[in-house]
């Protein structure tokens, strides 16, 4: 536990806002992350947006309660203007879509909302649908102010060179009008990536960190992985924007997991095109996004496809997301002590999506389905009534072999401070498998802070599928009355490497754990090429990690040797020290002393005859793990 506590404290210490504070007599623009609805990201939406649709959106915001929840901006896309400027050089609306733009803006304001437009640093905006503001910054800024515009999204298409100066020019022009207009940078050009380094100093109030995100959650998460080290570049007056929330075709659990992440990151909440009330209207989650305690949320643990994110709140509570980004259901526990929350004999816990009020004595735990998350908020102190946090879970091996029986456990855990009684649950296994023993289990009592475990064995009766799911569902009685619980887990079929040479970066892993961000195949430190001691390696050269890290692989006794180069990556901090270890079936086969940054890569070949599971680990060298990136270069087994 110590190593993760060190990591969290180190990360939180880095989280300092970079936006310059306003003068005492000036209002802070974007004092909190802006919220609204936006068609301004994605020029391909232009043909479908017009005056009538914007007015309908205004009515929806007011009538649905989203306005009262904080969604106050209405932003339209980068094709609102005519393709040519007026004779006096001013931008003019496309009258076919917006016959009375000032009247539309007045309609927005009359409903207590704010209005946003789009422009850019180039002669044309992204998509070339209308003029940009190059060489017209002062004129355009005054035009926007005269119309009553409150928000300007500003892209960099056609204006990549000197983009910071171009943005500063517009920022100064907006300030000169005397109207508070939020300047939102949309800079996703490859040449200008790393917006966090220049956008705050250029006067931007938000800056989008990625190009328009696709919808599949695994791809969204790869973009979030790149942003893990950037959370310190955010705060009142200047917010990092992970990318727009595109909910059009996402299932409810995925939608809620993504929205939870945005809230933890204090990201602007600007859903694009689709506005599902079952997600974006949740005021408990919005409260996390709008609360600034001095630091945004951080990934605390990375346990294979399970992740734990935590965000300290200004009232002393902590928001925790138990996130399962994998295709296998799993039970995820978290010790609240690792979040830095004040010590207490009991904690009030709220499930931010179900609204359930619970009690825990110090552990948050949930059975989390694939591609989803459980979002909790914990306060020191006893809630009333004291409903205990109870989890029904399944623990299975990291993989199974064709034709072999599988052992696992079903766990009923009471993390609260009052007992539960009269529990009964049913175990369900898939076709092709037989459960030894009873499928229905009775548990008379589970004391506070206790787990009752039922051992299970599954025997194959048919050819196995690629994954084996096991589900449990049941009921119990707490002091508040009857309750239900459910959980599930899955395990994949595993096979040994084939004969010859097999590179481990191409193999599925039984398990991976990493100190910061995910374990990376072929890169390190969020997509960088590997380099050790000044020796550069081509792309896809191995496996990049951050200490402390461990990766487990199945060999099945089929291999003779394991060969790799290793070392501290040049992306690590100047004082980085690590130690490398290789284990076979839990027995240490190889270990280094402390390896420092700058040392040349070393190569080793280790006998692994008869080894069923191979583990490769990187420890932090005993001095903390901040910035300790390390590489396994071209790791392979000979079988």
Coordinates of C-alpha atoms in Angstrom, one line a residue:
X1 CA 0.0 0.0 0.0
X2 CA 2.9 2.4 0.8
X3 CA 4.0 2.7 -2.8
X4 CA 0.6 3.8 -4.0
X5 CA 0.2 6.3 -1.2
X6 CA 3.6 7.8 -2.2
X7 CA 2.5 8.0 -5.8
X8 CA -0.8 9.7 -5.0
X9 CA 0.8 12.3 -2.7
X10 CA 3.5 13.0 -5.3
X11 CA 0.9 13.5 -8.0
X12 CA -1.3 15.7 -5.9
X13 CA 1.7 17.9 -5.1
X14 CA 2.1 18.6 -8.8
X15 CA -1.5 19.8 -9.4
X16 CA -1.2 23.5 -9.5
X17 CA -3.3 25.8 -11.6
X18 CA -1.5 27.7 -14.3
X19 CA -4.2 30.2 -15.3
X20 CA -3.3 33.8 -14.3
X21 CA -5.7 35.2 -11.7
X22 CA -7.9 38.1 -12.6
X23 CA -7.3 41.5 -11.1
X24 CA -9.3 42.2 -7.9
X25 CA -11.8 44.3 -9.8
X26 CA -12.3 41.9 -12.7
X27 CA -14.7 38.9 -12.8
X28 CA -13.0 35.6 -13.2
X29 CA -14.1 34.2 -16.6
X30 CA -14.5 30.4 -16.4
X31 CA -14.1 30.4 -12.6
X32 CA -15.6 26.9 -12.9
X33 CA -15.5 24.5 -15.9
X34 CA -18.1 25.8 -18.4
X35 CA -21.2 23.8 -19.1
X36 CA -23.6 23.9 -22.0
X37 CA -24.5 22.3 -25.3
X38 CA -22.4 22.6 -28.3
X39 CA -22.5 22.1 -32.0
X40 CA -19.3 24.1 -32.4
X41 CA -17.0 21.1 -32.3
X42 CA -17.3 19.1 -35.5
X43 CA -17.8 21.3 -38.7
X44 CA -19.7 18.4 -40.3
X45 CA -22.7 19.3 -38.1
X46 CA -23.1 22.6 -39.8
X47 CA -25.7 21.7 -42.4
X48 CA -28.1 20.5 -39.7
X49 CA -28.0 23.5 -37.3
X50 CA -30.1 26.6 -37.8
X51 CA -32.1 29.2 -35.9
X52 CA -35.0 26.9 -35.2
X53 CA -32.9 24.1 -33.8
X54 CA -31.0 26.5 -31.5
X55 CA -34.3 28.0 -30.2
X56 CA -35.6 24.4 -29.6
X57 CA -32.4 23.6 -27.7
X58 CA -32.9 26.7 -25.5
X59 CA -36.4 25.6 -24.7
X60 CA -35.1 22.1 -23.9
X61 CA -32.4 23.4 -21.6
X62 CA -35.0 25.4 -19.6
X63 CA -37.8 22.8 -19.7
X64 CA -35.7 19.8 -18.8
X65 CA -34.0 21.4 -15.8
X66 CA -30.5 21.3 -17.5
X67 CA -30.3 25.1 -17.2
X68 CA -30.8 24.9 -13.4
X69 CA -28.2 22.1 -13.3
X70 CA -25.6 24.5 -14.7
X71 CA -25.8 24.1 -18.5
X72 CA -25.9 27.7 -19.5
X73 CA -24.0 28.0 -22.8
X74 CA -25.5 27.4 -26.2
X75 CA -22.8 27.3 -28.8
X76 CA -23.2 26.9 -32.6
X77 CA -20.9 25.5 -35.2
X78 CA -18.3 27.0 -37.5
X79 CA -20.6 27.7 -40.4
X80 CA -22.9 30.3 -38.9
X81 CA -21.5 33.1 -41.1
X82 CA -21.7 33.9 -44.7
X83 CA -18.7 32.8 -46.8
X84 CA -17.8 36.5 -47.4
X85 CA -17.5 39.5 -45.1
X86 CA -19.7 42.5 -45.5
X87 CA -18.5 45.6 -47.3
X88 CA -17.2 47.1 -44.1
X89 CA -15.2 44.0 -43.4
X90 CA -17.5 42.6 -40.7
X91 CA -18.6 39.0 -40.4
X92 CA -22.2 38.6 -41.4
X93 CA -24.6 35.8 -40.5
X94 CA -25.7 33.2 -43.1
X95 CA -29.2 34.6 -43.4
X96 CA -30.6 31.3 -44.8
X97 CA -29.9 29.7 -41.4
X98 CA -29.8 32.6 -39.1
X99 CA -32.1 35.4 -40.5
X100 CA -31.9 37.4 -37.3
X101 CA -28.8 36.4 -35.3
X102 CA -29.0 39.3 -32.8
X103 CA -32.6 38.3 -32.2
X104 CA -31.5 34.7 -31.6
X105 CA -28.9 35.8 -29.1
X106 CA -31.5 38.0 -27.4
X107 CA -33.8 34.9 -27.2
X108 CA -30.9 32.9 -25.5
X109 CA -30.3 35.7 -23.0
X110 CA -34.0 36.2 -22.3
X111 CA -34.0 32.6 -21.0
X112 CA -31.1 33.2 -18.7
X113 CA -28.5 31.4 -20.9
X114 CA -25.3 32.4 -22.7
X115 CA -24.5 32.3 -26.4
X116 CA -21.4 31.1 -28.2
X117 CA -20.0 31.4 -31.7
X118 CA -17.0 29.9 -33.5
X119 CA -14.1 31.4 -35.4
X120 CA -10.4 30.7 -35.9
X121 CA -6.9 32.0 -36.3
X122 CA -6.8 31.4 -40.0
X123 CA -8.3 33.1 -43.0
X124 CA -10.8 30.3 -42.9
X125 CA -12.1 28.2 -40.0
X126 CA -11.8 24.4 -39.9
X127 CA -13.8 23.0 -42.8
X128 CA -13.5 26.3 -44.7
X129 CA -17.2 27.0 -44.3
X130 CA -16.7 30.6 -43.3
X131 CA -14.0 33.2 -42.8
X132 CA -11.7 33.1 -39.8
X133 CA -10.5 36.1 -37.9
X134 CA -6.9 36.4 -39.1
X135 CA -6.1 40.1 -39.5
X136 CA -9.6 41.0 -38.3
X137 CA -9.3 40.2 -34.6
X138 CA -10.2 43.6 -33.2
X139 CA -13.1 44.1 -35.6
X140 CA -14.5 40.6 -35.0
X141 CA -14.1 40.9 -31.2
X142 CA -16.1 44.1 -31.2
X143 CA -18.7 42.6 -33.5
X144 CA -19.1 39.7 -31.1
X145 CA -19.3 42.0 -28.1
X146 CA -21.9 44.2 -29.9
X147 CA -24.1 41.2 -30.5
X148 CA -23.8 40.0 -26.9
X149 CA -21.7 36.9 -27.5
X150 CA -20.5 35.2 -24.3
X151 CA -18.3 32.4 -25.6
X152 CA -15.9 32.1 -28.6
X153 CA -14.6 28.8 -29.6
X154 CA -11.4 29.5 -31.6
X155 CA -9.7 26.9 -33.9
X156 CA -6.3 27.0 -35.4
X157 CA -6.9 25.6 -38.9
X158 CA -4.9 27.7 -41.4
X159 CA -3.1 29.5 -38.7
X160 CA -0.7 27.0 -37.3
X161 CA 2.4 29.2 -37.5
X162 CA 2.7 31.5 -34.5
X163 CA -0.6 30.2 -33.1
X164 CA 0.1 31.4 -29.5
X165 CA 0.6 34.9 -30.7
X166 CA -2.6 34.7 -32.8
X167 CA -4.6 33.5 -29.9
X168 CA -3.1 36.2 -27.7
X169 CA -4.2 38.8 -30.3
X170 CA -7.8 37.6 -30.1
X171 CA -7.7 37.4 -26.3
X172 CA -6.5 41.0 -26.1
X173 CA -9.1 42.1 -28.5
X174 CA -11.9 40.4 -26.6
X175 CA -10.7 42.0 -23.3
X176 CA -10.6 45.4 -25.0
X177 CA -14.3 45.3 -25.8
X178 CA -15.1 45.3 -22.0
X179 CA -17.4 42.3 -22.4
X180 CA -16.5 39.1 -20.6
X181 CA -16.2 36.5 -23.4
X182 CA -14.9 33.1 -22.7
X183 CA -12.2 32.1 -25.1
X184 CA -12.1 28.3 -25.8
X185 CA -9.1 27.0 -27.8
X186 CA -9.8 24.2 -30.2
X187 CA -6.2 23.5 -31.3
X188 CA -5.8 19.9 -32.5
X189 CA -3.3 20.4 -35.3
X190 CA -0.3 17.9 -35.0
X191 CA 2.2 20.8 -35.1
X192 CA 0.6 22.5 -32.2
X193 CA -0.1 19.7 -29.8
X194 CA 0.8 20.4 -26.1
X195 CA -1.7 23.2 -25.9
X196 CA -1.3 23.2 -22.1
X197 CA 2.1 24.7 -22.5
X198 CA 1.0 27.8 -24.3
X199 CA -2.8 28.3 -24.3
X200 CA -3.0 29.6 -20.7
X201 CA -0.4 32.2 -21.3
X202 CA -2.1 33.2 -24.5
X203 CA -5.3 34.1 -22.7
X204 CA -7.4 31.0 -23.4
X205 CA -9.9 29.9 -20.7
X206 CA -10.2 26.3 -22.0
X207 CA -8.1 24.2 -24.4
X208 CA -9.1 21.0 -26.1
X209 CA -6.4 18.4 -25.8
X210 CA -7.3 16.0 -28.5
X211 CA -8.9 16.0 -31.9
X212 CA -12.6 15.1 -32.0
X213 CA -12.9 11.8 -30.0
X214 CA -14.5 8.8 -31.6
X215 CA -17.2 7.0 -29.7
X216 CA -15.8 3.6 -28.8
X217 CA -14.8 3.8 -25.1
X218 CA -11.5 1.9 -25.4
X219 CA -10.3 4.5 -27.9
X220 CA -11.5 7.3 -25.7
X221 CA -9.5 5.8 -22.9
X222 CA -6.3 5.7 -24.9
X223 CA -6.6 9.5 -25.3
X224 CA -7.3 9.9 -21.6
X225 CA -4.1 7.8 -20.9
X226 CA -2.1 10.5 -22.7
X227 CA -3.6 13.2 -20.4
X228 CA -2.8 11.6 -17.1
X229 CA 0.4 13.7 -16.5
X230 CA -1.3 16.9 -17.6
X231 CA -3.9 17.4 -14.8
X232 CA -1.7 20.0 -13.0
X233 CA -2.4 22.4 -15.9
X234 CA -5.9 23.4 -14.9
X235 CA -7.8 25.5 -12.4
X236 CA -10.1 28.5 -12.1
X237 CA -9.8 30.7 -15.2
X238 CA -8.2 28.0 -17.3
X239 CA -9.4 24.4 -17.8
X240 CA -8.0 21.5 -19.8
X241 CA -10.6 19.9 -22.0
X242 CA -10.1 16.2 -22.8
X243 CA -12.4 16.5 -25.8
X244 CA -16.1 16.8 -26.4
X245 CA -18.6 14.3 -24.9
X246 CA -20.1 12.4 -27.8
X247 CA -22.9 10.2 -26.5
X248 CA -24.8 9.5 -29.6
X249 CA -24.6 5.7 -29.7
X250 CA -23.0 4.8 -26.3
X251 CA -24.7 2.3 -24.0
X252 CA -25.8 3.8 -20.6
X253 CA -23.0 2.2 -18.5
X254 CA -20.3 3.5 -20.9
X255 CA -21.8 6.9 -21.1
X256 CA -21.9 7.2 -17.4
X257 CA -18.3 6.0 -17.0
X258 CA -17.1 8.6 -19.5
X259 CA -19.1 11.4 -17.8
X260 CA -17.7 10.4 -14.4
X261 CA -14.2 10.7 -15.8
X262 CA -14.9 14.2 -17.2
X263 CA -16.3 15.2 -13.8
X264 CA -13.2 13.9 -12.0
X265 CA -10.9 15.9 -14.4
X266 CA -12.9 19.1 -13.8
X267 CA -13.4 19.2 -17.6
X268 CA -15.8 21.5 -19.4
X269 CA -19.1 19.7 -19.8
X270 CA -20.2 20.4 -23.4
X271 CA -22.1 17.4 -24.8
X272 CA -22.2 17.3 -28.5
X273 CA -25.4 16.7 -30.4
X274 CA -27.0 14.2 -28.0
X275 CA -28.1 15.3 -24.5
X276 CA -29.3 12.2 -22.6
X277 CA -30.9 13.3 -19.3
X278 CA -30.2 10.0 -17.7
X279 CA -26.5 10.9 -17.8
X280 CA -25.8 14.6 -18.1
X281 CA -28.5 15.8 -15.7
X282 CA -27.0 14.0 -12.6
X283 CA -26.4 16.8 -10.2
X284 CA -24.2 14.7 -7.9
X285 CA -21.8 14.1 -10.7
X286 CA -22.0 17.7 -11.9
X287 CA -21.1 18.8 -8.3
X288 CA -17.8 16.8 -8.6
X289 CA -17.0 18.6 -11.9
X290 CA -17.8 22.0 -10.6
X291 CA -15.9 21.6 -7.3
X292 CA -12.4 23.0 -7.2
X293 CA -10.4 21.9 -4.2
X294 CA -7.0 22.8 -5.7
X295 CA -6.5 19.6 -7.8
X296 CA -8.4 17.6 -10.3
X297 CA -9.0 13.9 -10.2
X298 CA -6.0 11.5 -10.6
X299 CA -5.5 7.9 -11.5
X300 CA -4.5 6.3 -8.2
X301 CA -4.0 2.8 -9.3
X302 CA -3.7 0.9 -12.6
X303 CA -4.5 -2.8 -12.1
X304 CA -4.6 -4.4 -15.5
X305 CA -7.9 -3.2 -17.0
X306 CA -9.2 -2.1 -13.6
X307 CA -8.4 1.5 -12.6
X308 CA -9.1 3.6 -9.5
X309 CA -9.4 7.4 -9.9
X310 CA -9.8 9.7 -6.9
X311 CA -10.5 13.5 -6.5
X312 CA -10.3 15.4 -3.3
X313 CA -13.3 17.6 -2.7
X314 CA -13.3 21.0 -1.0
X315 CA -15.5 19.8 1.8
X316 CA -13.1 17.1 2.8
X317 CA -14.8 14.3 1.0
X318 CA -13.3 12.3 -1.9
X319 CA -14.8 11.2 -5.2
X320 CA -13.7 7.7 -6.3
X321 CA -14.3 6.1 -9.6
X322 CA -13.9 2.3 -9.7
X323 CA -13.4 1.9 -13.5
X324 CA -13.3 -1.3 -15.5
X325 CA -12.1 -0.5 -19.0
X326 CA -11.7 -4.2 -20.0
X327 CA -14.0 -6.8 -21.5
X328 CA -14.1 -8.9 -18.3
X329 CA -16.2 -8.1 -15.3
X330 CA -14.3 -7.8 -12.0
X331 CA -14.5 -6.8 -8.3
X332 CA -12.5 -3.7 -7.6
X333 CA -11.6 -2.7 -4.0
X334 CA -10.0 0.5 -2.8
X335 CA -8.6 1.5 0.6
X336 CA -9.9 5.0 1.3
X337 CA -6.7 5.7 3.3
X338 CA -4.9 5.9 0.0
X339 CA -7.0 8.9 -1.1
X340 CA -5.7 11.2 1.7
X341 CA -9.2 11.5 3.3
X342 CA -9.3 12.2 7.0
X343 CA -9.2 9.1 9.2
X344 CA -12.6 8.1 10.7
X345 CA -14.2 5.0 12.2
X346 CA -16.8 5.1 9.5
X347 CA -17.5 6.9 6.2
X348 CA -20.6 8.0 4.6
X349 CA -20.6 6.8 1.0
X350 CA -23.0 7.8 -1.8
X351 CA -23.2 6.0 -5.1
X352 CA -23.4 9.0 -7.4
X353 CA -25.4 7.2 -10.1
X354 CA -27.9 5.2 -8.0
X355 CA -28.2 7.7 -5.1
X356 CA -27.8 4.9 -2.6
X357 CA -26.5 6.1 0.8
X358 CA -24.1 3.6 2.4
X359 CA -21.6 3.1 5.2
X360 CA -18.0 1.9 5.0
X361 CA -15.4 1.4 7.7
X362 CA -12.6 2.2 5.2
X363 CA -12.9 0.2 2.0
X364 CA -14.8 1.0 -1.2
X365 CA -15.6 -2.1 -3.2
X366 CA -17.9 -3.0 -6.1
X367 CA -18.5 -5.6 -8.7
X368 CA -18.0 -3.7 -11.9
X369 CA -19.2 -5.0 -15.3
X370 CA -17.0 -4.6 -18.4
X371 CA -16.7 -1.2 -19.9
X372 CA -18.3 0.6 -17.0
X373 CA -17.6 2.2 -13.7
X374 CA -19.0 2.7 -10.2
X375 CA -18.7 6.3 -9.1
X376 CA -18.7 6.9 -5.3
X377 CA -18.2 9.9 -2.9
X378 CA -17.1 9.3 0.6
X379 CA -17.2 11.7 3.6
X380 CA -15.7 11.0 7.0
X381 CA -18.4 10.4 9.5
X382 CA -21.5 8.2 10.0
X383 CA -24.5 8.6 7.8
X384 CA -28.1 8.1 8.9
X385 CA -29.5 5.6 8.3
X386 CA -26.4 3.5 8.2
X387 CA -26.8 1.1 5.3
X388 CA -23.7 -1.0 5.0
X389 CA -21.7 -1.2 1.8
X390 CA -22.1 -4.8 0.7
X391 CA -20.5 -6.5 -2.3
X392 CA -21.2 -9.8 -3.8
X393 CA -18.3 -10.8 -6.0
X394 CA -16.7 -13.6 -7.9
X395 CA -12.9 -14.2 -8.0
X396 CA -11.6 -16.4 -10.8
X397 CA -8.1 -17.3 -12.0
X398 CA -6.5 -15.0 -14.5
X399 CA -7.0 -17.6 -17.2
X400 CA -8.0 -21.2 -17.7
X401 CA -6.7 -24.2 -19.8
X402 CA -8.8 -26.1 -22.2
X403 CA -10.0 -29.3 -20.7
X404 CA -9.0 -28.5 -17.1
X405 CA -11.3 -27.7 -14.1
X406 CA -11.3 -24.2 -12.7
X407 CA -11.4 -23.2 -9.0
X408 CA -12.6 -19.9 -7.8
X409 CA -14.4 -18.2 -4.9
X410 CA -17.7 -16.3 -4.3
X411 CA -17.3 -13.5 -1.8
X412 CA -19.9 -11.8 0.2
X413 CA -18.2 -8.8 1.9
X414 CA -19.7 -6.4 4.4
X415 CA -17.5 -3.2 4.5
X416 CA -20.0 -1.4 6.7
X417 CA -20.2 -1.1 10.5
X418 CA -23.5 -3.0 11.0
X419 CA -24.1 -6.7 10.3
X420 CA -26.2 -8.3 7.6
X421 CA -28.2 -11.5 8.0
X422 CA -30.2 -14.1 6.0
X423 CA -28.2 -13.9 2.9
X424 CA -28.9 -16.2 0.0
X425 CA -27.4 -16.2 -3.5
X426 CA -27.4 -18.3 -6.6
X427 CA -24.4 -19.1 -8.7
X428 CA -24.8 -19.3 -12.5
X429 CA -22.2 -20.9 -14.8
X430 CA -22.3 -21.0 -18.6
X431 CA -23.3 -23.9 -20.7
X432 CA -20.5 -26.4 -21.3
X433 CA -19.5 -26.2 -17.6
X434 CA -20.7 -28.0 -14.5
X435 CA -20.6 -26.6 -11.0
X436 CA -19.4 -28.9 -8.3
X437 CA -21.5 -28.4 -5.2
X438 CA -24.6 -26.3 -4.6
X439 CA -25.7 -23.6 -6.9
X440 CA -27.6 -21.9 -4.1
X441 CA -25.7 -20.8 -1.0
X442 CA -27.1 -19.5 2.4
X443 CA -25.1 -17.2 4.6
X444 CA -26.7 -16.6 8.0
X445 CA -24.7 -13.6 9.0
X446 CA -21.8 -11.4 7.8
X447 CA -20.3 -9.3 10.6
X448 CA -19.0 -5.7 10.0
X449 CA -15.7 -5.6 8.1
X450 CA -15.9 -9.4 7.3
X451 CA -16.0 -11.5 4.2
X452 CA -17.7 -14.9 3.9
X453 CA -16.1 -17.0 1.1
X454 CA -17.6 -20.0 -0.8
X455 CA -15.1 -22.1 -2.8
X456 CA -16.3 -23.2 -6.2
X457 CA -15.1 -25.6 -8.8
X458 CA -16.1 -25.6 -12.5
X459 CA -15.6 -28.7 -14.6
X460 CA -15.8 -28.6 -18.4
X461 CA -18.3 -30.8 -20.2
X462 CA -17.8 -29.4 -23.7
X463 CA -15.3 -27.5 -25.8
X464 CA -14.6 -24.2 -24.0
X465 CA -15.5 -20.8 -25.3
X466 CA -12.8 -18.0 -25.4
X467 CA -14.2 -16.6 -22.1
X468 CA -16.0 -18.2 -19.1
X469 CA -18.4 -15.9 -17.2
X470 CA -19.7 -16.7 -13.8
X471 CA -22.5 -14.7 -12.2
X472 CA -24.0 -14.5 -8.7
X473 CA -27.2 -12.9 -7.6
X474 CA -29.0 -12.8 -4.2
X475 CA -30.5 -11.0 -1.3
X476 CA -29.7 -10.2 2.3
X477 CA -31.2 -8.3 5.2
X478 CA -29.6 -5.2 6.8
X479 CA -30.9 -3.1 9.7
X480 CA -32.8 -1.1 7.1
X481 CA -34.6 -4.1 5.6
X482 CA -34.3 -6.5 2.6
X483 CA -31.6 -5.7 0.0
X484 CA -30.3 -7.3 -3.2
X485 CA -26.8 -7.8 -4.5
X486 CA -25.2 -9.1 -7.7
X487 CA -21.7 -9.7 -9.1
X488 CA -19.9 -11.4 -11.9
X489 CA -16.5 -12.2 -13.3
X490 CA -15.0 -13.7 -16.4
X491 CA -11.8 -15.5 -17.2
X492 CA -10.1 -16.0 -20.6
X493 CA -8.8 -19.2 -22.2
X494 CA -5.0 -19.1 -22.2
X495 CA -2.5 -21.0 -24.4
X496 CA 1.2 -21.4 -24.3
X497 CA 3.4 -19.7 -26.9
X498 CA 4.2 -21.7 -30.0
X499 CA 7.6 -23.1 -30.8
X500 CA 10.4 -20.7 -31.8
X501 CA 10.7 -17.0 -30.8
X502 CA 7.7 -15.1 -29.3
X503 CA 7.9 -11.5 -28.4
X504 CA 6.1 -10.7 -25.2
X505 CA 4.7 -7.4 -26.4
X506 CA 2.6 -9.4 -28.9
X507 CA 1.2 -11.8 -26.3
X508 CA -2.0 -11.4 -24.2
X509 CA -1.1 -10.8 -20.6
X510 CA -2.7 -12.6 -17.6
X511 CA -2.3 -9.4 -15.5
X512 CA -0.6 -6.1 -15.5
X513 CA -0.1 -3.4 -12.9
X514 CA 1.5 0.0 -13.4
X515 CA 2.5 2.9 -11.2
X516 CA 1.3 5.6 -13.6
X517 CA -0.9 5.2 -16.7
X518 CA -1.2 1.8 -18.5
X519 CA 1.5 -0.5 -19.4
X520 CA 2.4 0.4 -23.0
X521 CA 3.1 -2.0 -25.9
X522 CA 5.8 -0.5 -28.1
X523 CA 6.0 2.9 -26.4
X524 CA 6.6 4.5 -23.0
X525 CA 5.5 7.7 -21.1
X526 CA 2.3 8.2 -23.1
X527 CA 3.4 7.3 -26.6
X528 CA 7.1 8.2 -26.7
X529 CA 9.6 6.1 -28.5
X530 CA 11.9 4.2 -26.2
X531 CA 15.4 5.4 -25.4
X532 CA 17.7 4.1 -22.7
X533 CA 21.0 5.8 -21.8
X534 CA 20.9 7.8 -25.0
X535 CA 20.4 4.7 -27.1
X536 CA 17.2 5.1 -29.2
X537 CA 15.0 2.2 -30.2
X538 CA 12.6 2.1 -33.2
X539 CA 8.9 2.0 -32.6
X540 CA 7.3 -1.1 -31.2
X541 CA 10.5 -2.2 -29.6
X542 CA 9.1 -3.7 -26.4
X543 CA 7.1 -2.8 -23.3
X544 CA 7.1 0.5 -21.5
X545 CA 6.2 0.8 -17.8
X546 CA 6.3 3.2 -14.9
X547 CA 7.5 1.8 -11.5
X548 CA 6.1 0.0 -9.6
X549 CA 5.0 -2.4 -12.3
X550 CA 4.4 -6.1 -12.8
X551 CA 3.3 -8.1 -15.9
X552 CA 2.4 -11.8 -15.8
X553 CA 2.3 -14.1 -18.8
X554 CA 1.4 -17.7 -19.3
X555 CA 4.2 -19.9 -20.6
X556 CA 2.7 -23.3 -19.7
X557 CA 6.1 -24.9 -19.2
X558 CA 6.7 -24.8 -23.0
X559 CA 9.7 -22.4 -23.1
X560 CA 13.4 -22.7 -22.5
X561 CA 14.6 -19.1 -22.0
X562 CA 13.6 -15.5 -21.6
X563 CA 15.8 -12.8 -23.2
X564 CA 15.5 -9.0 -22.9
X565 CA 17.3 -5.7 -22.7
X566 CA 16.2 -3.3 -20.0
X567 CA 16.9 0.1 -18.5
X568 CA 15.5 3.4 -17.2
X569 CA 14.0 5.3 -20.1
X570 CA 15.4 8.7 -20.9
X571 CA 11.9 10.2 -20.4
X572 CA 12.2 9.4 -16.7
X573 CA 13.0 12.1 -14.1
X574 CA 16.7 13.0 -13.6
X575 CA 16.9 11.2 -10.3
X576 CA 15.0 8.1 -11.3
X577 CA 16.1 4.8 -9.9
X578 CA 14.5 1.4 -10.5
X579 CA 15.2 -2.3 -10.0
X580 CA 14.3 -5.0 -12.4
X581 CA 13.1 -8.5 -11.5
X582 CA 12.1 -11.7 -13.3
X583 CA 10.1 -14.4 -11.6
X584 CA 9.0 -17.9 -12.6
X585 CA 5.9 -19.3 -10.7
X586 CA 6.6 -16.8 -7.9
X587 CA 10.3 -17.8 -7.6
X588 CA 12.9 -15.0 -8.3
X589 CA 15.0 -16.0 -11.3
X590 CA 16.8 -12.7 -11.8
X591 CA 17.2 -9.4 -10.0
X592 CA 19.2 -6.2 -10.5
X593 CA 20.4 -3.8 -7.9
X594 CA 19.4 -0.2 -8.3
X595 CA 19.5 1.0 -12.0
X596 CA 19.8 4.7 -12.5
X597 CA 18.7 7.0 -15.4
X598 CA 21.5 7.4 -17.9
X599 CA 22.8 3.8 -17.6
X600 CA 23.2 2.0 -20.9
X601 CA 20.7 -0.8 -21.7
X602 CA 21.7 -4.2 -20.3
X603 CA 20.9 -7.5 -21.8
X604 CA 20.1 -10.8 -20.0
X605 CA 19.0 -14.3 -21.0
X606 CA 17.3 -16.4 -18.2
X607 CA 16.5 -20.1 -18.2
X608 CA 12.7 -20.7 -17.8
X609 CA 12.4 -24.4 -18.5
X610 CA 9.2 -25.7 -16.8
X611 CA 7.9 -22.3 -15.8
X612 CA 4.1 -22.0 -16.0
X613 CA 3.8 -18.3 -15.3
X614 CA 6.5 -15.7 -16.0
X615 CA 6.4 -12.3 -14.2
X616 CA 8.5 -9.3 -15.1
X617 CA 8.6 -6.5 -12.5
X618 CA 10.1 -3.0 -12.1
X619 CA 10.4 -1.7 -8.5
X620 CA 10.9 2.0 -7.6
X621 CA 14.4 1.6 -6.1
X622 CA 13.2 2.5 -2.7
X623 CA 13.1 6.2 -3.1
X624 CA 9.6 6.8 -4.5
X625 CA 8.3 6.3 -8.0
X626 CA 7.6 9.8 -9.4
X627 CA 8.7 9.9 -13.1
X628 CA 10.3 6.5 -13.0
X629 CA 9.7 5.2 -16.6
X630 CA 11.4 2.0 -17.6
X631 CA 11.7 -0.3 -20.6
X632 CA 11.8 -3.9 -21.4
X633 CA 13.4 -3.8 -24.9
X634 CA 12.6 -6.6 -27.3
X635 CA 11.6 -9.1 -24.6
X636 CA 11.1 -12.6 -26.0
X637 CA 10.9 -16.3 -25.0
X638 CA 12.4 -19.2 -26.9
X639 CA 10.1 -22.2 -26.9

